[in-house]
Coordinates of N, CA and C in Angstrom, one line a residue:
X111 N 128.7 145.1 71.4 CA 127.3 145.0 70.9 C 127.1 144.4 69.6
X112 N 126.0 143.6 69.5 CA 125.7 142.9 68.3 C 124.3 143.6 67.8
X113 N 124.4 144.3 66.7 CA 123.3 144.9 66.2 C 122.6 144.2 65.0
X114 N 121.3 143.7 65.1 CA 120.7 143.0 64.2 C 119.5 143.7 63.5
X115 N 119.6 143.9 62.2 CA 118.4 144.4 61.4 C 117.6 143.4 60.8
X116 N 116.3 143.4 61.0 CA 115.5 142.4 60.4 C 114.1 143.0 59.9
X117 N 113.6 142.2 59.0 CA 112.2 142.6 58.5 C 111.2 141.6 59.0
X118 N 110.3 142.1 59.8 CA 109.4 141.3 60.6 C 108.0 141.4 60.2
X119 N 107.2 140.4 60.3 CA 105.8 140.4 60.1 C 105.2 140.1 61.4
X120 N 104.5 141.1 62.1 CA 103.9 140.9 63.4 C 102.6 141.6 63.5
X121 N 101.6 140.9 63.3 CA 100.2 141.5 63.1 C 99.6 141.9 64.5
X122 N 100.2 141.5 65.6 CA 99.8 142.2 66.8 C 100.3 143.5 67.1
X123 N 101.1 144.0 66.2 CA 101.6 145.4 66.2 C 100.7 146.3 65.4
X124 N 100.2 147.4 66.0 CA 99.1 148.2 65.4 C 99.6 148.8 64.0
X125 N 100.9 149.2 64.1 CA 101.4 149.9 62.9 C 101.6 148.9 61.7
X126 N 102.1 147.7 62.0 CA 102.1 146.6 60.8 C 100.7 146.4 60.4
X127 N 99.8 146.3 61.3 CA 98.5 145.9 60.9 C 97.8 147.0 60.1
X128 N 98.0 148.3 60.4 CA 97.4 149.4 59.7 C 98.2 149.5 58.2
X129 N 99.4 149.3 58.3 CA 100.1 149.4 56.9 C 99.8 148.3 56.0
X130 N 99.4 147.1 56.5 CA 98.9 146.0 55.7 C 97.5 146.3 55.0
X131 N 96.6 147.1 55.8 CA 95.4 147.4 55.1 C 95.2 148.5 54.4
X132 N 96.2 149.5 54.5 CA 96.2 150.9 53.9 C 97.5 151.2 53.4
X133 N 97.5 152.0 52.4 CA 98.8 152.5 51.8 C 99.4 153.7 52.6
X134 N 99.8 153.2 53.8 CA 100.3 154.3 54.8 C 101.6 153.6 55.4
X135 N 102.6 154.4 55.5 CA 103.9 153.9 56.2 C 104.1 154.7 57.5
X136 N 104.7 154.1 58.5 CA 104.9 154.6 59.8 C 106.5 154.4 60.2
X137 N 107.0 155.7 60.5 CA 108.3 155.7 61.0 C 108.4 156.2 62.4
X138 N 109.2 155.6 63.3 CA 109.4 156.0 64.6 C 110.4 157.1 64.7
X139 N 109.9 158.1 65.5 CA 110.9 159.2 65.8 C 111.5 159.1 67.1
X140 N 110.8 158.5 68.1 CA 111.3 158.2 69.4 C 110.6 157.0 69.9
X141 N 111.4 156.0 70.5 CA 110.8 154.9 71.1 C 111.3 154.5 72.5
X142 N 110.4 154.4 73.4 CA 110.8 154.1 74.8 C 110.2 152.8 75.2
X143 N 111.1 151.7 75.1 CA 110.4 150.4 75.3 C 110.6 149.8 76.7
X144 N 109.6 148.9 77.1 CA 109.7 148.4 78.4 C 109.1 147.0 78.4
X145 N 109.2 146.2 79.4 CA 108.6 144.9 79.3 C 107.0 144.8 79.2
X146 N 106.4 146.0 79.7 CA 105.0 146.0 79.7 C 104.4 146.9 78.8
X147 N 105.2 147.9 78.4 CA 104.6 149.1 77.5 C 105.6 149.6 76.7
X148 N 105.2 150.2 75.5 CA 106.2 150.9 74.7 C 105.6 152.2 74.3
X149 N 106.2 153.3 74.5 CA 105.7 154.6 74.1 C 106.5 155.1 72.8
X150 N 105.7 155.4 71.9 CA 106.5 155.7 70.5 C 105.8 157.0 69.9
X151 N 106.6 157.8 69.5 CA 106.4 159.0 68.7 C 106.6 158.6 67.3
X152 N 105.6 158.8 66.4 CA 105.6 158.3 65.1 C 105.3 159.4 64.0
X153 N 105.7 159.2 62.8 CA 105.3 160.0 61.6 C 104.7 158.9 60.8
X154 N 103.4 159.4 60.2 CA 102.7 158.5 59.3 C 102.6 159.2 57.9
X155 N 102.9 158.5 56.8 CA 102.7 159.2 55.5 C 102.0 158.3 54.7
X156 N 100.9 158.9 54.1 CA 100.1 158.0 53.3 C 100.0 158.6 51.7
X157 N 99.3 157.8 50.9 CA 99.3 158.2 49.6 C 98.4 159.5 49.4
X158 N 97.4 159.7 50.3 CA 96.6 160.8 50.2 C 95.9 160.9 51.6
X159 N 95.2 162.0 51.7 CA 94.6 162.4 53.0 C 93.6 161.4 53.5
X160 N 92.8 160.9 52.7 CA 91.8 159.9 53.1 C 92.5 158.6 53.5
X161 N 93.4 158.1 52.8 CA 94.2 157.0 53.2 C 94.9 157.1 54.6
X162 N 95.4 158.4 54.8 CA 96.0 158.7 56.0 C 95.0 158.6 57.3
X163 N 93.9 159.2 57.0 CA 92.7 159.1 58.0 C 92.4 157.6 58.4
X164 N 92.3 156.8 57.4 CA 92.0 155.4 57.6 C 93.0 154.7 58.3
X165 N 94.3 155.0 57.9 CA 95.4 154.3 58.7 C 95.5 154.7 60.1
X166 N 95.3 156.0 60.4 CA 95.4 156.4 61.8 C 94.2 155.8 62.6
X167 N 93.1 155.7 62.0 CA 91.8 155.3 62.7 C 92.1 153.8 63.0
X168 N 92.8 153.0 62.2 CA 93.0 151.5 62.4 C 94.1 151.4 63.6
X169 N 95.2 152.3 63.5 CA 96.0 152.3 64.8 C 95.3 152.7 65.9
X170 N 94.5 153.7 66.0 CA 93.8 154.2 67.2 C 92.9 153.0 67.8
X171 N 92.2 152.4 66.9 CA 91.3 151.3 67.4 C 91.8 150.0 67.7
X172 N 93.2 149.8 67.5 CA 93.8 148.5 67.7 C 93.8 148.2 69.1
X173 N 93.6 147.0 69.5 CA 93.5 146.4 70.9 C 94.7 146.8 71.7
X174 N 95.9 146.8 71.0 CA 97.2 146.9 71.8 C 97.4 148.4 72.2
X175 N 96.6 149.3 71.6 CA 96.9 150.6 71.8 C 96.2 151.2 73.1
X176 N 97.0 151.7 74.0 CA 96.4 152.1 75.3 C 96.3 153.6 75.3
X177 N 97.1 154.4 74.6 CA 97.1 155.8 74.5 C 97.3 156.2 73.1
X178 N 96.7 157.2 72.7 CA 96.9 157.8 71.2 C 96.7 159.3 71.4
X179 N 97.7 160.1 70.9 CA 97.7 161.5 70.9 C 98.1 162.1 69.6
X180 N 97.3 162.8 68.9 CA 97.6 163.3 67.6 C 98.3 164.7 67.8
X181 N 99.5 164.9 67.2 CA 100.1 166.2 67.4 C 99.9 167.1 66.1
X182 N 99.9 166.6 65.0 CA 99.6 167.5 63.8 C 99.3 166.5 62.6
X183 N 98.7 167.3 61.7 CA 98.3 166.6 60.4 C 98.2 167.5 59.4
X184 N 99.1 167.3 58.3 CA 99.1 168.2 57.3 C 99.1 167.4 56.0
X185 N 98.2 167.7 55.1 CA 97.9 166.9 53.9 C 98.0 165.4 54.2
X186 N 99.0 164.7 53.7 CA 99.1 163.2 53.8 C 100.1 162.8 54.9
X187 N 100.5 163.7 55.8 CA 101.5 163.4 56.9 C 101.0 163.7 58.2
X188 N 101.1 162.8 59.1 CA 100.7 163.1 60.4 C 101.8 162.7 61.5
X189 N 101.9 163.4 62.7 CA 102.8 163.1 63.8 C 101.8 162.8 64.9
X190 N 102.2 161.7 65.6 CA 101.3 161.4 66.8 C 102.2 160.5 67.8
X191 N 101.6 160.3 68.9 CA 102.3 159.5 70.1 C 101.2 158.4 70.4
X192 N 101.8 157.2 70.7 CA 101.1 156.1 71.1 C 101.7 155.5 72.3
X193 N 100.9 154.8 73.1 CA 101.5 153.9 74.1 C 100.9 152.5 73.8
X194 N 101.7 151.5 73.6 CA 101.1 150.2 73.2 C 101.7 149.0 74.1
X195 N 101.0 148.1 74.1 CA 101.5 146.9 74.9 C 102.6 146.1 74.1
X196 N 103.3 145.2 74.7 CA 104.4 144.5 74.0 C 103.8 143.5 73.0
X197 N 104.4 143.4 71.8 CA 104.1 142.4 70.9 C 104.7 141.0 71.3
X198 N 104.3 140.1 70.8 CA 104.9 138.8 71.1 C 106.4 138.7 70.7
X199 N 106.7 139.3 69.5 CA 108.1 139.3 69.1 C 109.0 140.2 69.9
X200 N 108.4 141.3 70.4 CA 109.3 142.2 71.2 C 109.5 141.6 72.6
X201 N 108.5 140.8 73.1 CA 108.6 140.0 74.4 C 109.7 139.1 74.3
X202 N 110.0 138.4 73.1 CA 111.0 137.5 73.0 C 112.3 138.2 73.0
X203 N 112.4 139.3 72.3 CA 113.7 140.1 72.4 C 114.0 140.6 73.7
X204 N 113.0 141.1 74.6 CA 113.3 141.5 75.9 C 113.6 140.4 76.8
X205 N 113.0 139.1 76.6 CA 113.4 137.9 77.3 C 114.9 137.6 77.1
X206 N 115.4 137.9 76.0 CA 116.8 137.6 75.7 C 117.7 138.9 75.9
X207 N 117.3 139.8 76.7 CA 118.1 140.9 77.1 C 118.4 141.8 75.9
X208 N 117.4 141.7 74.9 CA 117.7 142.6 73.7 C 117.1 143.9 73.9
X209 N 117.4 145.0 73.0 CA 116.9 146.3 73.2 C 116.9 147.0 71.8
X210 N 116.0 148.0 71.6 CA 115.9 148.8 70.4 C 117.2 149.6 70.2
X211 N 117.8 149.7 69.0 CA 118.9 150.4 68.8 C 118.8 151.5 67.8
X212 N 117.6 151.5 67.0 CA 117.4 152.5 66.0 C 115.9 152.6 65.7
X213 N 115.6 153.5 64.9 CA 114.1 153.7 64.5 C 113.6 152.4 63.7
X214 N 112.3 152.3 63.9 CA 111.7 151.2 63.1 C 110.7 151.8 62.0
X215 N 110.5 151.0 61.0 CA 109.7 151.5 59.9 C 108.8 150.4 59.5
X216 N 107.4 150.7 59.4 CA 106.4 149.8 59.0 C 105.7 150.1 57.6
X217 N 105.7 149.2 56.6 CA 105.0 149.5 55.5 C 104.6 148.2 54.8
X218 N 103.4 148.2 54.2 CA 102.9 147.0 53.5 C 103.0 145.7 54.3
X219 N 102.7 145.9 55.6 CA 102.6 144.7 56.4 C 103.9 144.2 57.0
X220 N 105.0 144.8 56.8 CA 106.4 144.4 57.1 C 106.9 145.6 58.0
X221 N 107.6 145.1 59.0 CA 108.3 146.2 59.9 C 109.8 145.9 59.9
X222 N 110.6 146.9 59.7 CA 111.9 146.9 59.8 C 112.5 147.2 61.2
X223 N 113.2 146.4 61.8 CA 113.6 146.5 63.1 C 115.2 146.7 63.2
X224 N 115.6 147.3 64.3 CA 117.0 147.3 64.6 C 117.1 147.1 66.0
X225 N 117.6 146.0 66.5 CA 117.7 145.5 67.9 C 119.2 145.2 68.1
X226 N 119.5 145.4 69.4 CA 120.9 145.1 69.8 C 120.9 144.0 71.0
X227 N 122.0 143.4 71.1 CA 122.3 142.4 72.2 C 123.8 142.6 72.6
X228 N 124.0 142.2 73.9 CA 125.4 142.3 74.4 C 126.3 141.1 74.2
X229 N 125.6 140.0 74.1 CA 126.3 138.8 74.0 C 125.8 137.9 72.7
X230 N 126.7 137.3 72.0 CA 126.2 136.4 70.9 C 125.3 135.4 71.1
X231 N 125.4 134.8 72.2 CA 124.5 133.6 72.6 C 123.1 134.1 72.8
X232 N 122.9 135.4 73.3 CA 121.6 136.0 73.5 C 120.9 136.3 72.1
X233 N 121.8 136.7 71.0 CA 121.2 136.9 69.8 C 120.8 135.6 69.2
X234 N 121.6 134.5 69.3 CA 121.2 133.2 68.7 C 120.0 132.7 69.4
X235 N 119.8 132.9 70.6 CA 118.7 132.4 71.4 C 117.4 133.2 70.9
X236 N 117.5 134.5 70.9 CA 116.4 135.3 70.3 C 115.9 134.9 69.0
X237 N 116.8 134.8 68.1 CA 116.5 134.4 66.7 C 115.9 133.0 66.6
X238 N 116.4 132.1 67.4 CA 115.8 130.8 67.4 C 114.4 130.7 68.0
X239 N 114.1 131.6 69.0 CA 112.8 131.6 69.6 C 111.9 132.3 68.7
X240 N 112.3 133.4 67.9 CA 111.5 134.1 66.9 C 111.1 133.1 65.9
X241 N 111.9 132.2 65.4 CA 111.7 131.4 64.3 C 110.5 130.4 64.5
X242 N 110.2 130.1 65.8 CA 109.1 129.2 66.1 C 107.7 129.7 65.6
X243 N 107.5 131.0 65.7 CA 106.1 131.5 65.4 C 106.0 132.8 64.6
X244 N 107.2 133.3 64.1 CA 107.2 134.5 63.4 C 107.9 134.3 62.0
X245 N 107.3 135.1 61.0 CA 108.0 135.2 59.7 C 109.0 136.4 59.8
X246 N 110.3 136.3 59.4 CA 111.2 137.4 59.5 C 112.4 137.0 58.7
X247 N 113.2 138.1 58.2 CA 114.4 137.9 57.6 C 115.5 138.9 58.2
X248 N 116.5 138.4 58.5 CA 117.7 139.0 59.0 C 118.3 139.7 57.8
X249 N 118.3 141.1 57.7 CA 119.0 141.7 56.6 C 120.3 142.3 56.9
X250 N 120.7 142.2 58.2 CA 122.1 142.8 58.7 C 122.4 142.4 60.0
X251 N 123.7 142.2 60.2 CA 124.1 141.8 61.6 C 125.5 142.3 61.7
X252 N 125.8 143.3 62.6 CA 127.1 143.8 62.8 C 127.5 143.7 64.3
X253 N 128.8 143.2 64.4 CA 129.3 143.1 65.8 C 130.2 144.3 65.9
X254 N 129.8 145.1 66.8 CA 130.6 146.4 67.1 C 131.3 146.4 68.5
X255 N 132.7 146.5 68.4 CA 133.3 146.6 69.7 C 133.3 147.9 70.4
X256 N 133.8 147.9 71.5 CA 133.7 149.2 72.4 C 134.3 150.4 71.7
X257 N 135.4 150.2 71.0 CA 136.0 151.4 70.3 C 135.2 151.9 69.1
X258 N 134.6 150.9 68.3 CA 133.8 151.2 67.2 C 132.5 151.9 67.7
X259 N 132.0 151.4 68.9 CA 130.7 152.0 69.4 C 131.0 153.4 69.9
X260 N 132.2 153.7 70.5 CA 132.5 155.0 71.0 C 132.6 156.0 69.8
X261 N 133.1 155.5 68.7 CA 133.3 156.3 67.5 C 132.0 156.6 67.0
X262 N 131.1 155.6 66.9 CA 129.8 155.9 66.4 C 128.9 156.9 67.1
X263 N 129.1 156.9 68.5 CA 128.4 157.9 69.4 C 129.0 159.2 69.2
X264 N 130.4 159.2 69.2 CA 131.0 160.5 69.1 C 130.7 161.2 67.7
X265 N 130.6 160.4 66.7 CA 130.3 161.0 65.4 C 128.9 161.1 64.9
X266 N 127.9 160.9 65.9 CA 126.5 160.9 65.6 C 126.1 162.3 65.1
X267 N 126.7 163.4 65.7 CA 126.5 164.8 65.3 C 126.9 165.0 63.8
X268 N 128.0 164.4 63.3 CA 128.4 164.6 62.0 C 127.4 164.0 61.1
X269 N 126.9 162.7 61.4 CA 126.0 162.0 60.6 C 124.7 162.9 60.4
X270 N 124.1 163.5 61.6 CA 123.1 164.2 61.6 C 123.2 165.5 60.6
X271 N 124.4 166.0 60.6 CA 124.6 167.1 59.7 C 124.4 166.8 58.4
X272 N 124.8 165.6 58.0 CA 124.6 165.1 56.6 C 123.2 164.9 56.3
X273 N 122.5 164.3 57.2 CA 121.0 164.1 57.1 C 120.3 165.4 56.9
X274 N 120.6 166.4 57.8 CA 120.0 167.7 57.7 C 120.3 168.3 56.3
X275 N 121.4 168.0 55.7 CA 121.8 168.6 54.4 C 120.9 168.0 53.4
X276 N 120.6 166.7 53.5 CA 119.6 166.1 52.5 C 118.2 166.7 52.6
X277 N 117.8 166.9 53.9 CA 116.5 167.5 54.2 C 116.4 169.0 53.6
X278 N 117.6 169.6 53.5 CA 117.6 171.1 53.0 C 117.3 171.2 51.6
X279 N 117.6 170.0 50.9 CA 117.3 170.1 49.4 C 115.9 170.2 49.1
X280 N 115.5 171.0 48.0 CA 114.2 171.0 47.5 C 114.0 169.8 46.8
X281 N 112.8 169.4 46.4 CA 112.5 168.3 45.5 C 113.1 168.3 44.3
X282 N 113.1 169.6 43.7 CA 113.7 169.6 42.3 C 115.2 169.4 42.6
X283 N 115.8 170.1 43.6 CA 117.4 169.8 43.7 C 117.7 168.4 43.8
X284 N 116.9 167.7 44.8 CA 117.2 166.3 45.0 C 117.1 165.4 43.8
X285 N 116.0 165.7 43.1 CA 115.8 164.8 41.8 C 116.8 165.1 40.7
X286 N 117.3 166.4 40.6 CA 118.3 166.7 39.7 C 119.7 166.0 40.1
X287 N 120.1 166.1 41.4 CA 121.3 165.5 41.8 C 121.3 164.0 41.7
X288 N 120.1 163.5 41.9 CA 119.9 162.0 41.8 C 120.1 161.6 40.3
X289 N 119.4 162.4 39.5 CA 119.5 162.0 37.9 C 121.0 162.2 37.5
X290 N 121.7 163.3 37.9 CA 123.1 163.5 37.6 C 123.9 162.3 37.9
X291 N 123.8 161.8 39.2 CA 124.5 160.7 39.6 C 124.3 159.4 38.9
X292 N 122.9 159.1 38.6 CA 122.6 157.8 38.0 C 122.9 157.9 36.6
X293 N 122.8 159.0 36.0 CA 123.0 159.2 34.5 C 124.5 159.4 34.2
X294 N 125.3 159.5 35.1 CA 126.7 159.6 34.8 C 127.3 161.0 34.6
X295 N 126.6 162.0 35.0 CA 127.1 163.4 34.9 C 128.5 163.6 35.6
X296 N 128.7 162.9 36.7 CA 129.9 163.2 37.5 C 131.0 162.1 37.1
X297 N 130.7 161.2 36.1 CA 131.7 160.3 35.7 C 132.8 161.0 34.9
X298 N 133.9 160.4 34.7 CA 135.0 160.9 33.7 C 135.5 159.8 32.8
X299 N 135.1 159.7 31.6 CA 134.3 160.9 30.8 C 133.0 160.8 31.2
X300 N 132.1 162.0 31.0 CA 130.8 162.0 31.5 C 129.9 161.2 30.4
X301 N 128.9 160.4 31.2 CA 127.9 159.8 30.3 C 126.7 160.7 30.1
X302 N 126.5 161.7 30.7 CA 125.5 162.7 30.8 C 126.0 164.1 30.6
X303 N 125.2 165.1 30.0 CA 125.6 166.4 30.0 C 124.5 167.2 30.4
X304 N 124.8 168.6 30.7 CA 123.6 169.5 31.0 C 122.4 169.3 30.0
X305 N 122.8 169.2 28.7 CA 121.7 169.0 27.8 C 120.9 167.9 28.0
X306 N 121.4 166.7 28.2 CA 120.6 165.4 28.4 C 119.9 165.6 29.7
X307 N 120.5 166.2 30.7 CA 119.6 166.4 32.0 C 118.5 167.3 31.8
X308 N 118.8 168.4 31.0 CA 117.7 169.3 30.7 C 116.7 168.7 29.9
X309 N 117.0 167.8 28.9 CA 115.9 167.1 28.2 C 115.1 166.2 29.1
X310 N 115.8 165.6 30.1 CA 115.1 164.6 31.0 C 114.1 165.4 31.8
X311 N 114.4 166.6 32.3 CA 113.4 167.3 33.1 C 112.6 168.3 32.3
X312 N 112.9 168.4 31.0 CA 112.1 169.2 30.1 C 112.3 170.7 30.6
X313 N 113.5 171.1 30.8 CA 113.8 172.5 31.2 C 115.0 172.9 30.4
X314 N 115.4 174.1 30.5 CA 116.5 174.7 29.8 C 118.0 174.3 30.5
X315 N 119.0 174.3 29.7 CA 120.2 174.0 30.3 C 120.7 174.9 31.5
X316 N 120.3 176.3 31.3 CA 120.7 177.2 32.5 C 119.8 176.8 33.7
X317 N 118.6 176.3 33.5 CA 117.7 175.9 34.7 C 118.3 174.7 35.4
X318 N 118.7 173.7 34.6 CA 119.2 172.5 35.2 C 120.5 172.7 35.9
X319 N 121.3 173.5 35.3 CA 122.6 174.0 35.8 C 122.4 174.7 37.2
X320 N 121.4 175.6 37.2 CA 121.2 176.2 38.5 C 120.8 175.4 39.6
X321 N 119.9 174.3 39.3 CA 119.4 173.4 40.2 C 120.6 172.5 40.7
X322 N 121.4 172.1 39.9 CA 122.6 171.4 40.2 C 123.5 172.3 41.2
X323 N 123.7 173.4 40.8 CA 124.7 174.3 41.7 C 124.1 174.4 43.1
X324 N 122.8 174.8 43.1 CA 122.2 174.9 44.4 C 122.3 173.7 45.2
X325 N 121.9 172.5 44.6 CA 122.0 171.3 45.5 C 123.4 171.0 45.9
X326 N 124.4 171.1 44.9 CA 125.7 170.8 45.3 C 126.3 171.8 46.5
X327 N 125.9 173.0 46.4 CA 126.4 174.0 47.4 C 125.9 173.6 48.7
X328 N 124.6 173.3 48.8 CA 123.9 172.8 50.1 C 124.7 171.6 50.6
X329 N 124.9 170.6 49.8 CA 125.5 169.3 50.3 C 126.9 169.5 50.6
X330 N 127.7 170.2 49.7 CA 129.1 170.4 50.1 C 129.3 171.2 51.4
X331 N 128.4 172.2 51.6 CA 128.4 172.9 52.9 C 128.3 172.0 54.1
X332 N 127.4 171.2 54.0 CA 127.1 170.2 55.0 C 128.2 169.2 55.2
X333 N 128.8 168.7 54.1 CA 129.9 167.8 54.2 C 131.1 168.4 55.0
X334 N 131.3 169.7 54.6 CA 132.4 170.4 55.4 C 132.1 170.5 56.9
X335 N 130.9 170.9 57.2 CA 130.5 170.9 58.5 C 130.7 169.6 59.2
X336 N 130.2 168.5 58.5 CA 130.4 167.1 59.1 C 131.9 166.8 59.4
X337 N 132.7 167.2 58.4 CA 134.1 166.8 58.5 C 134.7 167.5 59.7
X338 N 134.3 168.7 60.0 CA 134.8 169.5 61.1 C 134.3 168.9 62.5
X339 N 133.2 168.1 62.4 CA 132.6 167.6 63.6 C 133.1 166.2 63.9
X340 N 133.8 165.5 62.9 CA 134.2 164.1 63.2 C 135.4 164.1 64.1
X341 N 135.1 163.3 65.2 CA 136.2 163.0 66.3 C 137.4 162.1 65.7

């Protein structure tokens, strides 16, 4: 399998169109594509509730949207389902036997795609066809053989364990861990100390130490679980 990641501008896509006009980002949770329709479950996140409402309204009223169902809306985040017609770019991908291999993300008028092909000539043909009428950048291309693909599938559970560990972190724990890494707290010798981290967050050294320990404990536990799940 050849997996291609690209950043695509396609304004016949309702999510790209909405993200271009409003400060709202769209992430796919599940995508079921076909030659005539695509059903997508999405998460939308905006800068505020008013912007979220405007972005969702733009999606709902787009000509390509055949169905729209809102599941939840909390503050500046919403979950919803849509059924949309094929975009011109997706039609080209389908014509060259391509398929979606991962979630897509739309923000500021650009959509990040992950698409797969079984043969190199199908990739080259699809990219050549896209170049005629579309603006895009290929940001990654990986050729995965059968053995590597089997390992990826087998270890998907381990990867999800690590992702869930990141989600378990509170905002304070995540920010503290990020600062500790970027400032060099874990380097040898250390470029940062509990004191410098405490000053950065305007808290006491015991407080920043507690946040670090909690974050480290959560992540280490998830790493151990992931190691146990690796095939």
